[in-house]
Amino acid sequence: MPEPEPEANAYAEINLPPQTSLPSSEMPERSPQNGVHNKLLEQVIRTPDRQPSPQPMHLNVPGASQHRILQEEGPGYVAPKFEGKELQMDQVMDQIEEKGFIPPEFVESETNWFYNELGIDDMYFQTETVEAIVNHILSLYAGKVAAYARDDKRLEIRLDKEAVDHAVYIDTSKPGVSVIDGPRYEQRIDEKYIDGSTSKNSYRVETFRSGSHLPGDKDQQLRCYFVYKCQFANPNPSPEETDLEIIGEKRFLQKATKNTKAIYQGVMNHAVGRTGPVIEMVDIEGSREKRLVIAYRQGSAMGLFSALSDLYHYYGVTSSRKYVEQFSNGITIMSIYLRPLPQSASNAKHPPIEASIHQIMKEVSLLYCIPQNKFQGHFASGRLSLQETIYAHCVWVFVGHFLNRLGSEYASLASILDPNNSVHAEMLSKIKRRLRTETFTSEYILEIINKYPDLIRSLYLAFANTHYVQTRGEQDDFIPTLSYLRLKVDKVLDDSELKTLISKSVANEHDEMVMTAFRVFNAGVLKTNFYTPTKVALSFRLNPNFLPEVEYPQPLFGMFLVISSEFRGFHLRFRDIARGGIRIVKSRNREAYSINARSLFDENYNLANTQQRKNKDIPEGGSKGVILLDHHHQDKARVAFEKYIDSIMDLLLPPTSPGIKDPIVDLHGQEEILFMGPDENTADLVNWATEHARKRGAPWWKSFFTGKSPKLGGIPHDAYGMTTLSVREYILGIYRKLNLNPESVRKLQTGGPDGDLGSNEILLGNEKYSGIVDGSGVIVDPNGLDRDELVRLAKKRAMISEFDIKKLSPDGYRVLIDESNVTLPSGEVVNNGTIFRNTFHLRGDKQFDLFVPCGGRPESIDLGTVQKLIVDGKSTIPYIVEGANLFITQDAKLRLEKAGCILYKDASANKGGVTSSSLEVLASLSFDDAGFMENMCIHDDGTVPPFYNAYVKEVQETIKKNAALEFEAIWREHQQTGIARSTLSDTLSIAITKLDEELQNTELWKNTELRRSVLQDALPKLLLEKIGLDLIMGRVPDKYLRAIFGSFLASRFVYEHGSNPSQFAFFDFMSKRMARLSH
């Protein structure tokens, strides 16, 4: 992508508060064409090695004389002439006279005033009935009369009418002032008509300011809002359709002028291909009035209409007319006509509209991320700027997760317990969860921050001083004083000065803790997209070293925090090269949301830590991303995921054209690549993420996400049974060691034939299935469930509710969750099918030999329930292979093993999926784009490249080999030491990852011969044959190759010599490998 022209510059960002006047030397000079010019105050050197970056949002950038000039004096909308207007006026006056509320001599003047002075167009008069218009005129007159009864003689008129298909609101309005109390009609319009818009149910809005002032009050005007239900000629177009004549609303097509349609068409063409908003500005000929046009996807910016008013009021600008148009392709376009306030002493300090319009445009992107932040009141009142309030909102989120509130007692307990003992670690985690629920709530934190707007301003300045970049050159047409001077006018305090200021300002210790967390946040941010002109959510790359070691003993390598109005989310990783899934957490109600929010970070940390242990055989360490949907936005999973991914990419990809992607301050200073995959509620979104990374020009788009469609080179785990292959290897290992005949093994499985793991376990297994539990209920047959029927359900991915019960033996039965009072063959009566299903796996009646959890809730067996599976000190189930993640708690596993159960835990058994994903990533890094499309992508006609089929088979064999190596290592070490297998699984993982990290940083990597030899053994043979080692080493990032080198040597050594080898074992191991080199 070529570098843009130098004059296409971005806009300034840090707001100059209204009360701050500009030094005379910095006052802008007028320019006849572009408004204002200023000389550059500071040159900023771009971050080295930053290349062009993608553009998720479009701005019409000032400075290059690009924005359009409307070639007309009149409005951009012209209502069709209402031929019956005169007749209607007569009827209205007749009815007003009949009612007798207005003196006869005022009837005509009041009616004329309403019809001709308020700027209401003919559409209203054509839509409303005579009775409704009469009521509106009477209500307005009553407001005037009521004003005379007030001591302050203020004229306040408020009127609203809501019908099924339209609404009218009329309010008294002082230009340029946000009314914080009062009816808040704009907020109501947002909530009732705009926020929930879909292509099938949406409303258009028109609002006008009266041209004349109200009688007796030269400051007040009337603001009229008209809302109409949309009527589309074509309600179901393609989402990619852009032709306004096809997707437009009937009234809009009737009223909009040719120029307006041309402007909207240009904006629409950009909007359909964007994740975020499109923002354009149009000058109106012969006037200082500006037309701001904003387009975005329906439902992606809640509360934006009302928040925009607060934004332009802050800069001393008011609107004469506003329109909100909906289109049946799912795009909303807002058009706002902005004009400067009449000159007065109160607004003389505001910059001219020619300058402030660009600042407003820039800040729309910030507003889009969080239209209604928690400190909106301070912004609407002018106490804080938009950036200060959104900064405070972000830190409020941060404080809620990281305020150190566990106290010294927790630290003392943690020091007594052994962090390497998984039972101790699990107990500490539960105590932490309990303590967290009883201290600082988000409401209490919010209350504290709200008390200190002046501290927010000082803390924000310190943040801005670090991360704000002044990028404009000599052609700058916008005064940097609006933002940049803020850093010059107000003193920027260093950290020690801020610490002193906080101590002096706060009222008590709790307040000091909360406000000090702002300093922690400022110190932790390594890079952010806060000042990037084009963003859809706010992302922060944080240095995780602020986390207390006592709570988080395993140090994180990287942490991202992402905040939007619809969600908050983290991405955590334990290594530079790390991979893990992205999950979306939903909440049933507000209480569930509060619980999920409190545990969000800890859950993410623990999931990433589990992934780290599971990834022992592969180059990537463990990572995880968790997105928590706001309790008001439970239906916004896709919107949240798209914003989360796009805003993280802002911090991974280098910037490009000024005004689209400006340079950011990068205190991390190193290239970062994240590897992600599907998890809860995101499996159907990974194709979008892959395509989006490609559109944004990410060189690593092929490897960004695993779990994608085979058409994009993905290897679906379920289709090829990748996770199940690993689980089966442990089951087969037990049979081999104990010389068991699988066909006589009575098997219980949770997670039925409808699931990925459950269906493949049925298809690959050959045991005597005695019981299956799934979402629909329980099915049992002591004589073995019919194999052919189970295979039929597994191939269909159907639940056991579809099992043909005629194929059960006389001793068999099925109980579904919605059944009650079911009598079993034994005579036992099941009162409630759901309870029976939920507790069936805990029935300790020795009817099963092997239990394979392939689904079910985490912690389904814990220390409180495990006793039901132990009778007379012996486990009722001899063998358990845990396919489902976290199904059994660690302390329960150890209790079962003590009772004689042979148990292999999840982190060992179900690692087949991560191995498959890792090899998928490796293929995508090794091929160039053309080779990848040819060899790894299933073609549109369904043909599968021969290489793809062969590679999938090699991946399957690798999974089986890795699982067999770990099984043998754990079995051997248990035989030698008697240590529980569940503990050995963890100690092996820790030993491998520790040795891996050490090996990557040793001199061994620099030995070229050794490096090539190890990679030759570690890399898939098919890739080596197809591409060659040299090309692979040239294409795959060096850090990734190091990780392959370290993980291969470490895992092979530990599997051979155990987790606690002798001092000479590694020397012996490496000597043998070096001897191979010489041969």
XYZ file of C-alpha atoms in Angstrom, residues 405 433-441 598:
11
model
C -8.265 -6.319 47.792
C -13.172 -16.005 44.528
C -15.032 -15.803 47.845
C -12.999 -12.843 49.137
C -13.475 -10.922 45.894
C -17.267 -10.960 46.252
C -17.200 -9.205 49.615
C -15.126 -6.079 48.948
C -15.098 -3.208 46.446
C -18.086 -3.293 44.099
C -15.722 -10.280 39.215
